[in-house]
C-alpha cells in the first residue's frame, strides 16, 4: 500500500484506485485542471476516486456497479470514512482498505505526471477481476425477514406437540393455577432469555450458527464449544420429540379405525422413522421450500385455534357430555383450579414435561445466516412470537379447565335421570352424570386426566384439531431438523474438536449442511426408537436450560465488563435480570432431574476441558478477554497501594534476551523460577540501524514462539542506540505499578576478548547502571554459549553480539514455512535446553560468598520447586577458617533452618585464602594482556597521554592495585572447578565493582570466575536488601 504509479487508459486519464487480486493496492497521482471548482480561489474540492471490481471491457458488457470513494479534505490518499473499511467479512475481490500511516506520511515523487488538459474526462477504473464477470449469473441466496424468518418459525416451534398432547393432561394434574404458574415461569425464563439474545444479536453482525455463534463469540471458544455441541444435540432431540409426538397421534388415529401394524410402541417407531425421513427430504430441498412448508403449517394452526375456540362455545351433545365435556361451567372451573396429583406426578415433573414447549425461541436465531437483517429480525420476531404463544397457552389452559371434568366414563348410559344424586361421586353429579363407578375403580378412559385427545374432542370439528397436531408437531420437527445442522456446521467450521470437520461442508447457494442433515437424521431416529415422549422431553429440557443459562450469563458478563465493544442497539435488557435468569435456569435443571443435570454438566465440563487444553488459535474478542483485562487492571491498581513486604518478595526479571528464540537457554532459565510465581519480561533492544529492516510481524511471531514453548513472559522490543541506553530505559519504563522488574538478567558476553572496546564498555556500564538503580543482577553463562542464531541463520541483533555458537552441525535446521508460505523464524522446532531436562542425582551448588540479602539462596530454592529440579540437592559453600569451620557450618545451618530452606549440605571453604596455581594465574594474566597499557615499559610518554589515546586499557598501576582481588577470583574458580564438576547448576555471588575498576579487568574477573565449568553458571547479586526473613510479620 502506498505505492505510486501513473497510468494512461484509452478512455480517460485521471485518478485511479485499483484493488485487484493480481497485485497490491495502487494509488496514482491526481491533478485538476484550471476549470476545476475552487473555494476562496485557492482551495480545491477533494477529488472523487472511482473503484470498480472489473476491467473496462467487463464493465461495458456487464454494466458493473461503480463505487465512488471520495478522498478526504486533507489529502487525495486520505479517504473519508466508508463501510468497506470496517467489513472484514467481504470477499477479497470486494474488500477495501484505507492507506497505511506509512503511505500517508511518505514523501513521493510523481512519475509520468499527466498534464492538466488530460484530466478533463471522467476518472475510470483499472482492475482485472474476471470473477466478477460471472457473478451476476449466480442466484442470490434466499434471505428472510422478521415475520417469516423469525416470528413464524418461533411460533411454530413453540406451538409444538406439548400444546395438543400434554397441556390438557398437565392442567388436570396441576390445576389451572399451577398450570398458569408453569406457563408464566417458562415465559419469564424465555422472555428474559430473548432479551439477552436480542442484546447479543444486535452487538455486531451475526452470521450463521445461532445460539452457538452468539455464546462462543461472547464467552470464547472454551464455553462456546461445549454449548455448541450440546445445543446441536438438543435440537436433534427436539426433532425426535416432535416427530414422536406426531407418530403418537397417527398411531391413536389408526387405533380409532381398528388398524395396527405391530403393537403400540413399534407402530410409533415405524411412523416416526418414516416421518423424519420425509422431513429430511424437505430440508434437503433447500430453505426456500422449507419456508413455504412452514407458512402452510402456520396457516393450518391458525385455523385449528379458531376451530378449538369455536368448539368451546358450542353446546355439547350428550355424547360429548359422556366423555366429560360440558362447555363453560363455573363449577368445573373452580374444581380444576387446584391440583390433583396422580400416579406419583408432581409440580417439577409437570414443569419438566411442559418446558420443551417453550424452547422454540431460538429457532429464528439458529438460522441467523439466512436472515436479511438478523440484528432487527431476531429481537422483533422472537419477542412477538413469545407474546402471542404465551397468550395462546394461557387461553387454552383456562378454557379447557373450564369445560372438561377430570374423569368421565364415556358411557352414554351414565346420565342421571331426575335429581337423584345419592351415592354419586365426582363433579359430574352436579352436571347430570354419574361417573362414580369408573372414578372409584380408577378405570375412567375420558376426561382431562385420562384422555390426551381432549382438545380435539372439545373443538368444533375433531379432525381439524388432528390436522393442527400434525402441523404443530411436523413444523417443530422440521424447524429443529433445520436448526441443528446449521448450528453444528458453524461449530465444525471453527475446528474446536477433532473429527467433525467432515460435517462443515456446505452445498448450494444457501450453503446447506447436507452432511450435518444426515447426522441429525440418524440421531433423531435413534431417539425416536426410545418411543417414550416424556423421557425425551426431560432430556431436552436440561439441554436447553443449560443453553439459556449460558446465553443469559453471556449477556450479563458482557455488560459487566464495560467493554467499549459492547454496544448493542437493543437497549431493553438488564444485566442483573440476565444473571437472575441464568441462575433460575440452572435451578430448574436440577428441579426437573438432578441425574440428567449432573450428566449434562459432566458432558460440558469434559468438552470444556478439551478445548481449554488444546487452546484453539481463535480470537473472537470475547467478553472473557475484556473481563480478564478489567481484573488485571483492577488488581494492578489496588496492588499499587500496598507497601512491599519482604515475605512477598519475588524476583521480577527483565531478561535481555534479544529475540527470545535466539537465546532459549536464557529464557528457560528465568522461566524456571518465575513461571506462575513472578513477572518475567523479555527485553529486545533493537539498534537504530536495524529497526527499519525489522519485519512488521516480528513481535507477534516471537510471542507465538514463547507461547508454544509455554513461557509465561511478556515481550518488549525497544529501539535504542546501544545496549546500555536500551537497558536503562527498559529498567525505568517497563512494567506496571508494582509489577515492575527488580532484577536484570543478562547473558554472559563470551566473545568479550574479540569484541570492540566500546562493546565491552557498553556491557559493563549496563551492569553498573543496574547497581546504580538498586536492581538485582543475574548473569547466565552456558558452556557452549547462549546464542543459537548461527544454527538457524537468524538475522543477528546488533545489540546482542553472538556468543560462541554451539558446535553441533547435525542440529542445522532447514527453513520451515509458515501457514502463509513465508519463513517463520518464530515457529522453528523448539530447541531443548538443559533447563528443560530432569536433573536427577545432581546438585545445585551455591557459592554464597557475599551477603546480598538472600537472593543467592532464593533463586535455587525456587528452582527446586519445579518438576525438573525438585530432586536436585542444594549445596551451600561459604568462606571460613579451619579453626572455626564447625562453628561457621552450624551458624549457616541454623540460618537456613530459620529461613525454612531445606538445604542440609553446607560446605566451609577453608582454603580460599591460598595462592592460586601459577598456570591458572598465568592464564588470567594472558587474558587481560590485550587490554593492558604497559605504560611503565614505554619511556618518555606519560600515563595521561596513553590513557587519552586508549582510555579503555588498564594501566600498570591499576593492574597492581587490583592484583589481590584478581588472585582471589582465580583461586575461587579453582575451588569451584574442583567441587562442582558434576553439578547441574552453579551459582556464584557476583562481585560488585568499584567505580574506579577498569571495564576490561572486571570483565576478566567474571570470565575467570565461571570458566572451565561443564554446567550452566550464574553470577548473581541481590541489591543488599533482605529478600528472605524468618519472622512472621
Coordinates of C-alpha atoms in Angstrom, one line a residue, residues 471-983:
X471 CA -48.9 -29.1 11.6
X472 CA -47.6 -28.3 15.1
X473 CA -45.5 -31.4 15.5
X474 CA -44.3 -31.5 12.0
X475 CA -43.4 -27.8 11.8
X476 CA -41.5 -28.0 15.1
X477 CA -39.7 -31.2 14.0
X478 CA -38.9 -29.6 10.7
X479 CA -37.6 -26.4 12.4
X480 CA -35.3 -28.3 14.7
X481 CA -34.2 -30.6 11.9
X482 CA -33.0 -27.4 10.1
X483 CA -31.6 -25.7 13.2
X484 CA -29.4 -28.5 14.5
X485 CA -27.3 -28.9 11.3
X486 CA -26.9 -25.1 10.9
X487 CA -25.5 -24.7 14.4
X488 CA -23.4 -27.8 14.1
X489 CA -22.0 -26.7 10.7
X490 CA -20.8 -23.4 12.3
X491 CA -19.2 -25.4 15.2
X492 CA -17.4 -27.7 12.8
X493 CA -16.0 -24.8 10.8
X494 CA -14.4 -23.4 13.9
X495 CA -12.3 -26.5 14.3
X496 CA -12.6 -26.7 18.1
X497 CA -13.0 -30.5 18.1
X498 CA -11.4 -33.2 16.1
X499 CA -13.0 -35.5 13.5
X500 CA -16.1 -33.2 13.0
X501 CA -14.7 -31.1 10.1
X502 CA -16.3 -33.5 7.7
X503 CA -19.7 -32.0 8.5
X504 CA -18.6 -28.4 7.9
X505 CA -19.0 -28.5 4.1
X506 CA -21.9 -26.6 2.7
X507 CA -23.7 -27.1 -0.7
X508 CA -25.7 -24.8 -2.9
X509 CA -26.5 -21.1 -2.8
X510 CA -27.5 -21.2 0.8
X511 CA -24.5 -23.2 1.9
X512 CA -26.7 -26.1 3.1
X513 CA -25.0 -28.5 5.5
X514 CA -26.2 -31.7 3.8
X515 CA -23.8 -33.9 5.8
X516 CA -24.9 -32.4 9.1
X517 CA -28.5 -33.0 8.0
X518 CA -27.8 -36.7 7.7
X519 CA -26.1 -36.8 11.1
X520 CA -29.1 -35.1 12.7
X521 CA -31.4 -37.5 10.9
X522 CA -29.5 -40.5 12.4
X523 CA -29.6 -39.0 15.9
X524 CA -33.3 -38.3 15.6
X525 CA -34.1 -41.9 14.5
X526 CA -32.1 -43.2 17.4
X527 CA -34.2 -41.4 20.0
X528 CA -37.5 -42.0 18.2
X529 CA -36.8 -45.6 18.8
X530 CA -36.9 -44.9 22.5
X531 CA -40.6 -44.4 21.9
X532 CA -41.3 -42.6 25.3
X533 CA -42.3 -39.0 24.8
X534 CA -41.9 -37.9 28.4
X535 CA -38.4 -39.3 28.7
X536 CA -37.2 -37.4 25.7
X537 CA -38.9 -34.2 27.0
X538 CA -36.9 -34.2 30.3
X539 CA -33.6 -34.7 28.5
X540 CA -34.3 -31.8 26.1
X541 CA -35.4 -29.5 29.0
X542 CA -31.9 -29.9 30.6
X543 CA -30.0 -29.3 27.4
X544 CA -32.0 -26.2 26.5
X545 CA -32.0 -24.8 30.0
X546 CA -28.2 -25.1 30.1
X547 CA -28.0 -23.2 26.8
X548 CA -30.4 -20.5 28.1
X549 CA -28.3 -20.2 31.3
X550 CA -25.2 -19.5 29.3
X551 CA -26.9 -17.1 26.9
X552 CA -28.1 -15.0 29.9
X553 CA -24.7 -15.3 31.5
X554 CA -23.1 -14.1 28.3
X555 CA -25.2 -11.0 28.3
X556 CA -24.6 -10.4 32.0
X557 CA -20.8 -10.8 31.7
X558 CA -20.5 -8.7 28.6
X559 CA -22.4 -5.9 30.3
X560 CA -20.4 -6.3 33.5
X561 CA -17.0 -5.9 31.8
X562 CA -18.0 -2.5 30.4
X563 CA -16.0 -3.3 27.2
X564 CA -16.1 -0.5 24.7
X565 CA -17.0 -3.1 22.1
X566 CA -20.3 -4.0 23.9
X567 CA -22.7 -1.6 22.2
X568 CA -25.9 -3.5 21.5
X569 CA -28.5 -1.5 19.6
X570 CA -31.2 -3.3 21.6
X571 CA -31.3 -1.4 24.9
X572 CA -34.2 -3.1 26.7
X573 CA -32.2 -5.6 28.8
X574 CA -30.8 -5.6 32.2
X575 CA -27.6 -7.4 33.3
X576 CA -29.0 -8.3 36.7
X577 CA -32.1 -9.7 35.2
X578 CA -29.9 -11.7 32.8
X579 CA -27.9 -13.1 35.8
X580 CA -31.1 -13.9 37.7
X581 CA -32.5 -15.8 34.7
X582 CA -29.2 -17.7 34.3
X583 CA -29.4 -18.8 37.9
X584 CA -33.1 -19.7 37.6
X585 CA -32.3 -21.8 34.6
X586 CA -29.7 -23.8 36.5
X587 CA -32.1 -24.3 39.4
X588 CA -34.8 -25.5 37.1
X589 CA -32.4 -28.0 35.5
X590 CA -31.9 -29.7 38.9
X591 CA -35.5 -29.3 39.8
X592 CA -36.5 -31.3 36.7
X593 CA -34.0 -34.1 37.0
X594 CA -30.8 -33.9 39.0
X595 CA -29.4 -37.0 37.4
X596 CA -29.9 -35.5 33.9
X597 CA -28.5 -32.2 35.1
X598 CA -25.3 -33.8 36.5
X599 CA -24.9 -35.7 33.3
X600 CA -25.3 -32.5 31.3
X601 CA -22.7 -30.7 33.3
X602 CA -20.3 -33.6 33.2
X603 CA -20.5 -33.5 29.4
X604 CA -20.0 -29.8 29.3
X605 CA -17.0 -29.9 31.7
X606 CA -15.4 -32.6 29.6
X607 CA -15.9 -30.7 26.4
X608 CA -14.7 -27.5 28.1
X609 CA -11.6 -29.2 29.4
X610 CA -10.7 -30.5 25.9
X611 CA -11.0 -27.0 24.3
X612 CA -9.2 -25.4 27.2
X613 CA -6.3 -27.9 27.0
X614 CA -5.9 -27.5 23.2
X615 CA -6.0 -23.7 23.2
X616 CA -7.6 -23.2 19.7
X617 CA -6.0 -20.4 17.7
X618 CA -9.0 -18.2 17.5
X619 CA -9.6 -14.7 18.7
X620 CA -13.2 -13.5 18.7
X621 CA -12.8 -10.6 21.1
X622 CA -14.9 -12.3 23.7
X623 CA -16.1 -10.7 26.9
X624 CA -13.8 -13.1 28.8
X625 CA -10.9 -11.2 27.3
X626 CA -12.5 -7.9 28.4
X627 CA -13.1 -9.4 31.9
X628 CA -9.5 -10.5 32.2
X629 CA -8.4 -7.1 31.3
X630 CA -10.6 -5.5 33.9
X631 CA -9.5 -7.9 36.6
X632 CA -5.8 -7.3 35.7
X633 CA -6.2 -3.6 35.7
X634 CA -8.2 -3.6 38.9
X635 CA -5.7 -5.8 40.8
X636 CA -2.7 -3.9 39.4
X637 CA -4.2 -0.6 40.7
X638 CA -5.1 -2.0 44.0
X639 CA -1.7 -3.6 44.4
X640 CA -0.1 -0.2 43.8
X641 CA -1.4 1.0 47.2
X642 CA 0.2 -1.9 49.1
X643 CA 3.6 -1.4 50.6
X644 CA 6.3 -4.0 49.7
X645 CA 7.0 -6.7 52.3
X646 CA 10.0 -9.0 52.4
X647 CA 7.7 -12.0 52.7
X648 CA 6.1 -11.2 49.4
X649 CA 9.4 -10.5 47.5
X650 CA 9.5 -12.1 44.1
X651 CA 12.3 -11.9 41.6
X652 CA 10.6 -9.9 38.9
X653 CA 13.0 -10.2 36.0
X654 CA 13.8 -8.1 33.0
X655 CA 15.7 -10.6 30.7
X656 CA 17.8 -9.1 28.0
X657 CA 17.3 -11.9 25.6
X658 CA 17.2 -10.1 22.3
X659 CA 14.9 -12.1 20.1
X660 CA 13.9 -14.8 22.7
X661 CA 14.1 -17.6 20.1
X662 CA 17.8 -16.9 19.7
X663 CA 18.6 -17.5 23.3
X664 CA 16.2 -20.2 24.5
X665 CA 18.5 -21.2 27.4
X666 CA 18.3 -17.8 28.9
X667 CA 14.5 -17.8 28.5
X668 CA 14.2 -21.3 30.1
X669 CA 16.5 -20.4 33.0
X670 CA 14.5 -17.4 34.1
X671 CA 11.2 -19.1 33.3
X672 CA 12.2 -22.0 35.6
X673 CA 12.0 -19.8 38.7
X674 CA 9.4 -17.2 37.6
X675 CA 6.7 -19.3 36.0
X676 CA 3.4 -19.0 38.0
X677 CA 5.4 -17.1 40.6
X678 CA 6.6 -13.7 39.4
X679 CA 7.0 -11.3 36.5
X680 CA 9.2 -12.0 33.5
X681 CA 9.8 -9.6 30.7
X682 CA 11.9 -10.5 27.7
X683 CA 13.6 -7.3 26.5
X684 CA 14.8 -7.0 22.9
X685 CA 17.0 -4.0 22.4
X686 CA 17.0 -3.2 18.7
X687 CA 19.7 -1.0 17.2
X688 CA 18.5 2.1 15.3
X689 CA 20.1 0.8 12.1
X690 CA 18.2 -2.5 12.4
X691 CA 14.8 -1.1 13.2
X692 CA 13.9 -0.3 9.6
X693 CA 14.7 -3.8 8.3
X694 CA 12.7 -5.5 11.1
X695 CA 9.8 -7.5 9.9
X696 CA 6.4 -5.9 10.8
X697 CA 5.1 -9.1 12.4
X698 CA 8.3 -10.0 14.3
X699 CA 6.7 -9.2 17.6
X700 CA 3.7 -11.5 17.0
X701 CA 6.0 -14.3 15.8
X702 CA 8.2 -14.1 18.9
X703 CA 5.2 -14.0 21.2
X704 CA 3.9 -17.1 19.4
X705 CA 7.2 -18.8 19.9
X706 CA 7.1 -18.1 23.6
X707 CA 3.5 -19.4 23.9
X708 CA 4.4 -22.5 22.0
X709 CA 7.3 -23.0 24.5
X710 CA 4.9 -22.4 27.3
X711 CA 6.9 -19.5 28.6
X712 CA 4.9 -17.1 30.8
X713 CA 6.6 -13.9 29.8
X714 CA 6.0 -10.5 28.2
X715 CA 8.0 -9.5 25.2
X716 CA 9.1 -5.8 24.9
X717 CA 11.1 -4.6 21.9
X718 CA 12.9 -1.3 22.3
X719 CA 14.8 0.7 19.8
X720 CA 18.0 2.4 21.2
X721 CA 21.5 3.5 20.1
X722 CA 23.2 1.0 22.4
X723 CA 22.7 -1.9 24.8
X724 CA 23.3 0.4 27.8
X725 CA 20.8 3.0 26.7
X726 CA 18.1 0.4 25.9
X727 CA 18.6 -1.5 29.2
X728 CA 18.5 1.7 31.2
X729 CA 15.2 2.8 29.6
X730 CA 13.7 -0.7 29.9
X731 CA 14.6 -0.8 33.6
X732 CA 12.9 2.5 34.2
X733 CA 9.9 2.2 31.9
X734 CA 8.9 -1.5 31.7
X735 CA 6.3 -2.9 34.0
X736 CA 3.1 -1.5 35.6
X737 CA 2.7 -0.3 39.1
X738 CA 4.1 -3.0 41.5
X739 CA 4.6 -5.3 38.5
X740 CA 8.0 -3.8 37.7
X741 CA 11.3 -5.6 37.2
X742 CA 13.6 -5.7 40.3
X743 CA 16.1 -8.0 38.7
X744 CA 18.1 -7.7 35.5
X745 CA 19.2 -10.9 33.8
X746 CA 21.9 -10.9 31.2
X747 CA 23.7 -13.5 29.1
X748 CA 27.5 -13.7 29.6
X749 CA 29.5 -11.9 26.9
X750 CA 31.5 -14.9 25.9
X751 CA 33.2 -13.2 23.0
X752 CA 34.4 -10.3 25.0
X753 CA 38.1 -10.8 24.0
X754 CA 37.3 -10.3 20.3
X755 CA 34.8 -7.5 20.9
X756 CA 35.4 -3.9 20.4
X757 CA 36.3 -1.8 23.5
X758 CA 33.1 0.2 23.1
X759 CA 31.1 -3.0 23.2
X760 CA 32.8 -4.1 26.4
X761 CA 32.3 -0.7 28.0
X762 CA 28.6 -0.8 27.0
X763 CA 28.2 -4.2 28.6
X764 CA 30.0 -3.4 31.8
X765 CA 28.2 0.0 32.1
X766 CA 24.9 -1.8 31.8
X767 CA 25.9 -3.8 35.0
X768 CA 27.0 -0.5 36.7
X769 CA 23.6 1.1 35.8
X770 CA 21.8 -1.9 37.3
X771 CA 23.5 -1.5 40.6
X772 CA 23.1 2.3 40.5
X773 CA 19.3 1.8 40.0
X774 CA 19.2 -0.5 43.0
X775 CA 18.3 -3.6 41.0
X776 CA 19.4 -7.2 41.5
X777 CA 21.5 -8.8 38.8
X778 CA 22.0 -12.2 37.3
X779 CA 24.4 -13.2 34.5
X780 CA 24.0 -16.7 33.0
X781 CA 26.9 -18.4 31.3
X782 CA 26.5 -21.6 29.3
X783 CA 29.3 -23.9 28.4
X784 CA 28.6 -23.6 24.7
X785 CA 27.3 -20.1 24.7
X786 CA 23.7 -18.8 24.6
X787 CA 23.2 -17.6 21.1
X788 CA 21.9 -20.2 18.6
X789 CA 21.4 -17.7 15.7
X790 CA 24.1 -19.3 13.7
X791 CA 22.3 -22.7 13.7
X792 CA 19.2 -21.2 12.1
X793 CA 20.7 -18.4 10.1
X794 CA 18.9 -15.7 12.1
X795 CA 19.5 -12.1 11.4
X796 CA 21.7 -11.1 14.4
X797 CA 20.5 -8.3 16.6
X798 CA 23.5 -6.0 16.8
X799 CA 22.5 -5.1 20.4
X800 CA 23.4 -8.6 21.4
X801 CA 26.6 -9.8 19.8
X802 CA 26.5 -13.5 19.2
X803 CA 28.3 -15.8 21.6
X804 CA 30.3 -18.8 20.7
X805 CA 27.9 -20.9 18.8
X806 CA 27.1 -24.5 19.6
X807 CA 29.4 -26.7 17.5
X808 CA 26.9 -29.2 16.5
X809 CA 26.4 -29.4 12.8
X810 CA 23.7 -32.1 12.9
X811 CA 21.4 -29.7 14.6
X812 CA 21.2 -27.5 11.5
X813 CA 17.6 -26.9 10.6
X814 CA 16.1 -26.2 7.3
X815 CA 13.7 -23.4 6.9
X816 CA 10.1 -24.2 7.7
X817 CA 7.3 -22.5 6.0
X818 CA 4.5 -20.9 8.0
X819 CA 0.9 -21.2 7.1
X820 CA 1.1 -18.3 4.7
X821 CA 4.1 -19.7 2.8
X822 CA 6.7 -17.4 4.4
X823 CA 9.6 -18.5 6.6
X824 CA 8.6 -18.1 10.2
X825 CA 11.6 -17.7 12.4
X826 CA 9.4 -17.8 15.4
X827 CA 7.9 -21.2 14.6
X828 CA 11.0 -23.3 14.2
X829 CA 11.3 -26.5 16.1
X830 CA 11.8 -25.7 19.8
X831 CA 15.3 -26.4 20.9
X832 CA 15.6 -28.4 24.1
X833 CA 17.9 -26.9 26.8
X834 CA 19.4 -28.2 30.0
X835 CA 16.7 -26.3 32.0
X836 CA 14.0 -28.5 30.4
X837 CA 15.7 -31.8 31.4
X838 CA 15.2 -33.7 34.6
X839 CA 18.2 -33.1 36.8
X840 CA 18.3 -36.4 38.8
X841 CA 21.0 -37.1 41.4
X842 CA 22.7 -33.8 40.5
X843 CA 23.5 -30.9 42.7
X844 CA 22.8 -27.2 42.6
X845 CA 26.0 -25.6 44.1
X846 CA 25.6 -22.2 45.7
X847 CA 28.8 -20.2 46.4
X848 CA 27.4 -17.6 48.8
X849 CA 30.5 -15.5 49.1
X850 CA 28.9 -12.2 50.0
X851 CA 25.6 -11.4 51.8
X852 CA 23.4 -9.8 49.2
X853 CA 20.1 -10.0 51.1
X854 CA 19.4 -13.6 50.3
X855 CA 18.7 -13.6 46.5
X856 CA 21.6 -16.1 46.0
X857 CA 19.6 -18.6 48.1
X858 CA 16.1 -17.7 47.0
X859 CA 16.7 -18.4 43.3
X860 CA 17.9 -22.0 43.8
X861 CA 15.1 -22.6 46.2
X862 CA 12.6 -21.5 43.6
X863 CA 14.3 -23.8 41.1
X864 CA 13.9 -26.8 43.3
X865 CA 10.1 -26.2 43.3
X866 CA 10.0 -27.0 39.6
X867 CA 9.4 -30.5 38.3
X868 CA 12.7 -30.8 36.5
X869 CA 14.8 -29.7 39.6
X870 CA 12.9 -30.9 42.6
X871 CA 15.2 -33.9 43.1
X872 CA 18.3 -31.9 42.9
X873 CA 20.3 -31.4 46.1
X874 CA 21.4 -27.9 47.0
X875 CA 24.8 -27.5 48.5
X876 CA 25.8 -24.1 50.0
X877 CA 29.5 -23.2 50.0
X878 CA 30.7 -20.5 52.4
X879 CA 34.1 -18.9 53.3
X880 CA 35.6 -19.8 56.6
X881 CA 38.8 -20.7 58.5
X882 CA 39.9 -24.1 59.7
X883 CA 39.8 -23.2 63.4
X884 CA 36.1 -22.1 63.3
X885 CA 34.9 -24.4 60.5
X886 CA 32.3 -26.2 62.5
X887 CA 31.1 -23.1 64.1
X888 CA 30.6 -21.4 60.7
X889 CA 28.8 -24.5 59.4
X890 CA 26.4 -24.7 62.4
X891 CA 25.8 -21.0 62.2
X892 CA 24.8 -21.3 58.5
X893 CA 22.7 -24.4 59.1
X894 CA 20.8 -22.5 61.8
X895 CA 20.3 -19.6 59.4
X896 CA 19.0 -21.9 56.7
X897 CA 16.6 -23.6 59.1
X898 CA 15.2 -20.2 60.2
X899 CA 14.7 -19.3 56.5
X900 CA 12.8 -22.6 56.2
X901 CA 15.0 -23.7 53.4
X902 CA 15.6 -27.4 53.1
X903 CA 19.3 -27.1 52.3
X904 CA 21.1 -29.5 54.6
X905 CA 24.5 -29.6 52.9
X906 CA 26.8 -26.8 53.9
X907 CA 30.5 -26.8 52.9
X908 CA 33.0 -24.4 54.5
X909 CA 35.8 -23.4 52.1
X910 CA 38.9 -23.1 54.4
X911 CA 41.5 -22.9 51.6
X912 CA 40.1 -19.8 49.8
X913 CA 43.0 -17.6 51.0
X914 CA 45.6 -19.8 49.4
X915 CA 47.6 -18.5 46.5
X916 CA 46.2 -19.7 43.1
X917 CA 48.2 -22.1 40.9
X918 CA 50.7 -20.4 38.7
X919 CA 49.3 -21.8 35.4
X920 CA 45.8 -20.5 36.3
X921 CA 47.1 -17.1 37.3
X922 CA 49.2 -17.0 34.1
X923 CA 46.1 -17.8 32.1
X924 CA 44.3 -14.9 33.7
X925 CA 47.2 -12.5 33.0
X926 CA 47.3 -13.6 29.4
X927 CA 43.5 -13.0 29.0
X928 CA 44.0 -9.4 30.3
X929 CA 47.2 -8.7 28.3
X930 CA 45.5 -7.3 25.2
X931 CA 43.7 -4.8 27.4
X932 CA 46.8 -3.6 29.4
X933 CA 48.5 -0.3 28.7
X934 CA 52.1 -1.4 29.8
X935 CA 52.8 2.3 30.5
X936 CA 55.9 1.5 32.6
X937 CA 57.6 -0.1 29.6
X938 CA 57.1 3.0 27.4
X939 CA 59.7 5.7 28.3
X940 CA 59.1 9.3 27.5
X941 CA 55.3 9.0 27.4
X942 CA 53.1 9.8 30.3
X943 CA 50.2 7.7 31.5
X944 CA 47.8 10.5 30.9
X945 CA 48.8 10.7 27.2
X946 CA 48.4 7.0 26.8
X947 CA 45.1 7.0 28.6
X948 CA 43.8 9.7 26.2
X949 CA 44.6 7.5 23.2
X950 CA 43.2 4.3 24.7
X951 CA 41.1 5.1 27.8
X952 CA 39.7 1.6 28.0
X953 CA 43.1 0.0 28.7
X954 CA 44.4 -1.0 32.1
X955 CA 47.4 0.9 33.4
X956 CA 50.1 -1.0 35.3
X957 CA 49.3 0.9 38.5
X958 CA 45.6 -0.2 38.2
X959 CA 46.6 -3.8 37.5
X960 CA 48.9 -3.9 40.5
X961 CA 46.3 -2.2 42.8
X962 CA 43.6 -4.8 41.9
X963 CA 46.0 -7.8 41.8
X964 CA 45.0 -9.3 45.2
X965 CA 41.4 -9.2 44.1
X966 CA 42.3 -10.8 40.8
X967 CA 44.1 -13.6 42.5
X968 CA 41.2 -14.3 44.8
X969 CA 38.9 -14.6 41.7
X970 CA 41.3 -17.1 40.2
X971 CA 41.5 -19.1 43.5
X972 CA 37.8 -19.2 43.8
X973 CA 37.5 -20.6 40.3
X974 CA 39.9 -23.4 41.2
X975 CA 37.7 -24.3 44.2
X976 CA 34.5 -24.2 42.0
X977 CA 36.0 -26.4 39.4
X978 CA 37.3 -28.9 42.0
X979 CA 33.9 -29.2 43.8
X980 CA 31.3 -28.7 41.1
X981 CA 32.4 -30.6 38.0
X982 CA 29.3 -32.8 38.3
X983 CA 26.9 -30.2 39.3

